[in-house]
Amino acid sequence: MTTKRTWNKKGLQLLLVVLLLFLTSQTFGQIGEVKKEHRVIVGSSGDPQISLPYLEFIRISDKPGYYKLWYKDELHSRDKIKSLDFYASEMELNYLYHVFKDGYTTVKQRLSVGEGLILTSRPGRVGQPMKVTIYYENGSMGGFFLKEDQLERMLGSYKTVPSE
């Protein structure tokens, strides 16, 4: 009878140790939940291939999707790739297209986009690229030149906007 009681005590102690280890491993775990990321190129300034600048739509798990405008900073550092993130509906994306389109005939335009400010400057001559400067909230800036046919390929009639 004494053997049976000691076995019960040992079994109970072993059970408590296992439970304690299980509970402590759950509180100190460092592996989080998986987040899936989906990316779709909406439009590119390149004809059959992707080339800068281009617009990308990104969705991460259950968060709302957002756009990322990728470009090569041609104004300050020729090898630096920069981007501007912003949320937009299809209507707002069409508005952005029209603002860029008007930039070829309007001397200067300013438009808040995401956490940045886009400034378009009309080309000096017809057929030349428009200068697009982006001012970021942190005080930095970047910019690129955009030809009218590149705008059409990137945001014009060929654009495909992913559904939410």
Tab-separated table of N, CA and C in Angstrom, residues 33-124:
chain	number	residue	atom	x	y	z
A	33	GLU	N	2.268	35.123	-35.163
A	33	GLU	CA	1.293	34.616	-36.124
A	33	GLU	C	1.750	34.951	-37.549
A	34	VAL	N	1.533	34.055	-38.478
A	34	VAL	CA	1.939	34.249	-39.869
A	34	VAL	C	1.089	35.331	-40.520
A	35	LYS	N	1.715	36.255	-41.218
A	35	LYS	CA	1.035	37.280	-41.999
A	35	LYS	C	1.387	37.030	-43.451
A	36	LYS	N	0.391	36.887	-44.300
A	36	LYS	CA	0.626	36.629	-45.718
A	36	LYS	C	0.611	37.943	-46.476
A	37	GLU	N	1.521	38.060	-47.420
A	37	GLU	CA	1.654	39.276	-48.205
A	37	GLU	C	1.411	38.962	-49.669
A	38	HIS	N	0.557	39.762	-50.305
A	38	HIS	CA	0.274	39.619	-51.725
A	38	HIS	C	0.630	40.936	-52.404
A	39	ARG	N	1.380	40.852	-53.508
A	39	ARG	CA	1.787	42.044	-54.250
A	39	ARG	C	1.386	41.883	-55.704
A	40	VAL	N	0.861	42.977	-56.279
A	40	VAL	CA	0.468	42.992	-57.680
A	40	VAL	C	0.973	44.292	-58.291
A	41	ILE	N	1.657	44.191	-59.426
A	41	ILE	CA	2.076	45.391	-60.137
A	41	ILE	C	0.849	45.937	-60.863
A	42	VAL	N	0.471	47.163	-60.525
A	42	VAL	CA	-0.690	47.800	-61.142
A	42	VAL	C	-0.304	48.371	-62.495
A	43	GLY	N	0.823	49.043	-62.571
A	43	GLY	CA	1.272	49.638	-63.821
A	43	GLY	C	2.736	49.988	-63.750
A	44	SER	N	3.388	49.949	-64.902
A	44	SER	CA	4.818	50.228	-64.981
A	44	SER	C	5.071	51.175	-66.139
A	45	SER	N	6.111	51.976	-66.051
A	45	SER	CA	6.445	52.885	-67.144
A	45	SER	C	7.072	52.135	-68.312
A	46	GLY	N	7.497	50.898	-68.077
A	46	GLY	CA	8.064	50.088	-69.144
A	46	GLY	C	6.970	49.468	-69.986
A	47	ASP	N	7.273	49.200	-71.234
A	47	ASP	CA	6.242	48.644	-72.117
A	47	ASP	C	5.962	47.187	-71.785
A	48	PRO	N	6.736	46.200	-72.266
A	48	PRO	CA	6.423	44.814	-71.913
A	48	PRO	C	7.026	44.385	-70.577
A	49	GLN	N	8.056	45.060	-70.091
A	49	GLN	CA	8.707	44.661	-68.848
A	49	GLN	C	8.470	45.716	-67.767
A	50	ILE	N	8.710	45.335	-66.548
A	50	ILE	CA	8.550	46.262	-65.432
A	50	ILE	C	9.780	47.160	-65.375
A	51	SER	N	9.545	48.460	-65.350
A	51	SER	CA	10.661	49.389	-65.153
A	51	SER	C	10.172	50.574	-64.332
A	52	LEU	N	11.095	51.234	-63.677
A	52	LEU	CA	10.764	52.344	-62.792
A	52	LEU	C	10.383	53.569	-63.607
A	53	PRO	N	9.470	54.401	-63.123
A	53	PRO	CA	8.651	54.191	-61.928
A	53	PRO	C	7.534	53.191	-62.197
A	54	TYR	N	7.072	52.550	-61.129
A	54	TYR	CA	5.924	51.660	-61.253
A	54	TYR	C	5.109	51.703	-59.973
A	55	LEU	N	3.857	51.291	-60.114
A	55	LEU	CA	2.919	51.315	-59.010
A	55	LEU	C	2.578	49.887	-58.632
A	56	GLU	N	2.649	49.583	-57.344
A	56	GLU	CA	2.409	48.237	-56.843
A	56	GLU	C	1.295	48.278	-55.800
A	57	PHE	N	0.427	47.273	-55.816
A	57	PHE	CA	-0.628	47.141	-54.819
A	57	PHE	C	-0.211	46.042	-53.855
A	58	ILE	N	-0.237	46.327	-52.550
A	58	ILE	CA	0.231	45.384	-51.531
A	58	ILE	C	-0.866	45.164	-50.505
A	59	ARG	N	-1.112	43.890	-50.183
A	59	ARG	CA	-2.067	43.557	-49.129
A	59	ARG	C	-1.393	42.574	-48.178
A	60	ILE	N	-1.440	42.862	-46.886
A	60	ILE	CA	-0.865	41.981	-45.867
A	60	ILE	C	-2.000	41.470	-44.994
A	61	SER	N	-2.238	40.157	-45.068
A	61	SER	CA	-3.297	39.454	-44.318
A	61	SER	C	-4.603	40.230	-44.285
A	62	ASP	N	-5.098	40.551	-43.107
A	62	ASP	CA	-6.418	41.156	-42.973
A	62	ASP	C	-6.399	42.684	-43.007
A	63	LYS	N	-5.232	43.280	-43.245
A	63	LYS	CA	-5.144	44.740	-43.294
A	63	LYS	C	-5.625	45.241	-44.654
A	64	PRO	N	-6.087	46.483	-44.709
A	64	PRO	CA	-6.503	47.005	-46.021
A	64	PRO	C	-5.285	47.160	-46.936
A	65	GLY	N	-5.498	46.954	-48.221
A	65	GLY	CA	-4.410	47.063	-49.185
A	65	GLY	C	-3.968	48.503	-49.372
A	66	TYR	N	-2.729	48.689	-49.792
A	66	TYR	CA	-2.212	50.033	-50.043
A	66	TYR	C	-1.334	50.001	-51.292
A	67	TYR	N	-1.028	51.184	-51.801
A	67	TYR	CA	-0.220	51.311	-53.006
A	67	TYR	C	1.175	51.788	-52.641
A	68	LYS	N	2.125	51.385	-53.460
A	68	LYS	CA	3.509	51.822	-53.287
A	68	LYS	C	3.998	52.278	-54.654
A	69	LEU	N	4.372	53.551	-54.754
A	69	LEU	CA	4.936	54.107	-55.974
A	69	LEU	C	6.461	54.002	-55.860
A	70	TRP	N	7.055	53.128	-56.679
A	70	TRP	CA	8.501	52.922	-56.679
A	70	TRP	C	9.119	53.785	-57.764
A	71	TYR	N	10.254	54.427	-57.471
A	71	TYR	CA	10.937	55.222	-58.491
A	71	TYR	C	12.424	55.312	-58.182
A	72	LYS	N	13.181	55.621	-59.212
A	72	LYS	CA	14.613	55.851	-59.069
A	72	LYS	C	14.793	57.351	-58.883
A	73	ASP	N	15.435	57.743	-57.808
A	73	ASP	CA	15.615	59.168	-57.514
A	73	ASP	C	16.597	59.764	-58.519
A	74	GLU	N	16.069	60.414	-59.543
A	74	GLU	CA	16.891	60.981	-60.605
A	74	GLU	C	17.348	62.401	-60.301
A	75	LEU	N	16.839	62.993	-59.227
A	75	LEU	CA	17.177	64.379	-58.915
A	75	LEU	C	18.358	64.496	-57.955
A	76	HIS	N	18.519	63.526	-57.073
A	76	HIS	CA	19.538	63.661	-56.026
A	76	HIS	C	20.571	62.549	-56.026
A	77	SER	N	20.178	61.357	-56.288
A	77	SER	CA	21.089	60.221	-56.218
A	77	SER	C	20.668	59.204	-57.260
A	78	ARG	N	21.346	59.112	-58.341
A	78	ARG	CA	20.931	58.291	-59.487
A	78	ARG	C	20.744	56.813	-59.160
A	79	ASP	N	21.400	56.281	-58.156
A	79	ASP	CA	21.287	54.858	-57.859
A	79	ASP	C	20.343	54.544	-56.712
A	80	LYS	N	19.689	55.533	-56.165
A	80	LYS	CA	18.842	55.306	-54.998
A	80	LYS	C	17.397	55.050	-55.425
A	81	ILE	N	16.852	53.914	-55.005
A	81	ILE	CA	15.457	53.577	-55.264
A	81	ILE	C	14.638	54.039	-54.058
A	82	LYS	N	13.580	54.783	-54.311
A	82	LYS	CA	12.716	55.275	-53.236
A	82	LYS	C	11.285	54.860	-53.518
A	83	SER	N	10.432	55.046	-52.526
A	83	SER	CA	9.018	54.709	-52.714
A	83	SER	C	8.152	55.626	-51.862
A	84	LEU	N	6.884	55.684	-52.232
A	84	LEU	CA	5.889	56.447	-51.492
A	84	LEU	C	4.687	55.533	-51.291
A	85	ASP	N	4.282	55.307	-50.035
A	85	ASP	CA	3.145	54.446	-49.704
A	85	ASP	C	1.903	55.300	-49.496
A	86	PHE	N	0.755	54.806	-49.988
A	86	PHE	CA	-0.497	55.523	-49.776
A	86	PHE	C	-1.677	54.587	-49.987
A	87	TYR	N	-2.785	54.907	-49.315
A	87	TYR	CA	-4.042	54.201	-49.496
A	87	TYR	C	-4.853	54.980	-50.516
A	88	ALA	N	-5.553	54.272	-51.401
A	88	ALA	CA	-6.372	54.950	-52.406
A	88	ALA	C	-7.460	54.024	-52.918
A	89	SER	N	-8.610	54.614	-53.183
A	89	SER	CA	-9.691	53.881	-53.857
A	89	SER	C	-9.421	53.974	-55.359
A	90	GLU	N	-10.215	53.273	-56.148
A	90	GLU	CA	-10.050	53.343	-57.606
A	90	GLU	C	-10.308	54.768	-58.096
A	91	MET	N	-11.272	55.449	-57.485
A	91	MET	CA	-11.585	56.826	-57.861
A	91	MET	C	-10.402	57.755	-57.541
A	92	GLU	N	-9.777	57.556	-56.385
A	92	GLU	CA	-8.621	58.381	-56.015
A	92	GLU	C	-7.429	58.101	-56.924
A	93	LEU	N	-7.276	56.850	-57.337
A	93	LEU	CA	-6.205	56.501	-58.262
A	93	LEU	C	-6.425	57.173	-59.613
A	94	ASN	N	-7.673	57.221	-60.073
A	94	ASN	CA	-8.001	57.940	-61.302
A	94	ASN	C	-7.720	59.433	-61.144
A	95	TYR	N	-8.012	59.975	-59.967
A	95	TYR	CA	-7.725	61.383	-59.690
A	95	TYR	C	-6.221	61.642	-59.771
A	96	LEU	N	-5.426	60.745	-59.192
A	96	LEU	CA	-3.965	60.878	-59.257
A	96	LEU	C	-3.491	60.866	-60.713
A	97	TYR	N	-4.066	59.981	-61.514
A	97	TYR	CA	-3.730	59.929	-62.937
A	97	TYR	C	-4.001	61.281	-63.604
A	98	HIS	N	-5.167	61.877	-63.325
A	98	HIS	CA	-5.522	63.153	-63.949
A	98	HIS	C	-4.640	64.305	-63.457
A	99	VAL	N	-4.242	64.261	-62.206
A	99	VAL	CA	-3.317	65.275	-61.690
A	99	VAL	C	-1.989	65.182	-62.433
A	100	PHE	N	-1.460	63.962	-62.582
A	100	PHE	CA	-0.225	63.786	-63.353
A	100	PHE	C	-0.422	64.242	-64.800
A	101	LYS	N	-1.538	63.889	-65.401
A	101	LYS	CA	-1.834	64.244	-66.795
A	101	LYS	C	-1.864	65.763	-66.958
A	102	ASP	N	-2.503	66.459	-66.008
A	102	ASP	CA	-2.556	67.924	-66.047
A	102	ASP	C	-1.185	68.554	-65.810
A	103	GLY	N	-0.269	67.804	-65.229
A	103	GLY	CA	1.068	68.319	-64.949
A	103	GLY	C	1.868	68.667	-66.204
A	104	TYR	N	1.453	68.139	-67.347
A	104	TYR	CA	2.155	68.450	-68.596
A	104	TYR	C	1.748	69.806	-69.159
A	105	THR	N	0.633	70.373	-68.655
A	105	THR	CA	0.172	71.669	-69.146
A	105	THR	C	0.112	72.734	-68.046
A	106	THR	N	0.115	72.335	-66.780
A	106	THR	CA	0.048	73.269	-65.657
A	106	THR	C	1.455	73.512	-65.127
A	107	VAL	N	1.791	74.778	-64.857
A	107	VAL	CA	3.154	75.118	-64.441
A	107	VAL	C	3.586	74.311	-63.227
A	108	LYS	N	2.845	74.380	-62.128
A	108	LYS	CA	3.179	73.613	-60.919
A	108	LYS	C	1.897	73.169	-60.238
A	109	GLN	N	1.943	71.966	-59.670
A	109	GLN	CA	0.826	71.435	-58.894
A	109	GLN	C	1.379	70.790	-57.633
A	110	ARG	N	0.610	70.868	-56.560
A	110	ARG	CA	0.964	70.205	-55.301
A	110	ARG	C	-0.207	69.329	-54.892
A	111	LEU	N	0.121	68.106	-54.461
A	111	LEU	CA	-0.917	67.168	-54.048
A	111	LEU	C	-0.399	66.335	-52.891
A	112	SER	N	-1.154	66.318	-51.780
A	112	SER	CA	-0.803	65.453	-50.644
A	112	SER	C	-1.177	64.028	-51.002
A	113	VAL	N	-0.214	63.118	-50.851
A	113	VAL	CA	-0.441	61.698	-51.131
A	113	VAL	C	0.204	60.911	-50.001
A	114	GLY	N	-0.610	60.165	-49.267
A	114	GLY	CA	-0.073	59.419	-48.124
A	114	GLY	C	0.544	60.383	-47.131
A	115	GLU	N	1.775	60.091	-46.735
A	115	GLU	CA	2.488	60.966	-45.807
A	115	GLU	C	3.520	61.812	-46.542
A	116	GLY	N	3.238	62.095	-47.801
A	116	GLY	CA	4.146	62.894	-48.600
A	116	GLY	C	3.397	63.942	-49.390
A	117	LEU	N	4.158	64.751	-50.112
A	117	LEU	CA	3.604	65.791	-50.968
A	117	LEU	C	4.243	65.636	-52.339
A	118	ILE	N	3.410	65.515	-53.364
A	118	ILE	CA	3.907	65.401	-54.733
A	118	ILE	C	3.817	66.767	-55.391
A	119	LEU	N	4.902	67.196	-55.998
A	119	LEU	CA	4.956	68.455	-56.731
A	119	LEU	C	5.289	68.123	-58.182
A	120	THR	N	4.401	68.526	-59.113
A	120	THR	CA	4.689	68.314	-60.526
A	120	THR	C	5.097	69.645	-61.141
A	121	SER	N	6.074	69.606	-62.023
A	121	SER	CA	6.536	70.797	-62.732
A	121	SER	C	6.439	70.546	-64.228
A	122	ARG	N	5.771	71.450	-64.916
A	122	ARG	CA	5.552	71.313	-66.351
A	122	ARG	C	6.882	71.235	-67.093
A	123	PRO	N	6.945	70.420	-68.141
A	123	PRO	CA	8.169	70.354	-68.942
A	123	PRO	C	8.434	71.684	-69.638
A	124	GLY	N	9.694	71.958	-69.903
A	124	GLY	CA	10.068	73.193	-70.598
A	124	GLY	C	9.587	73.211	-72.038
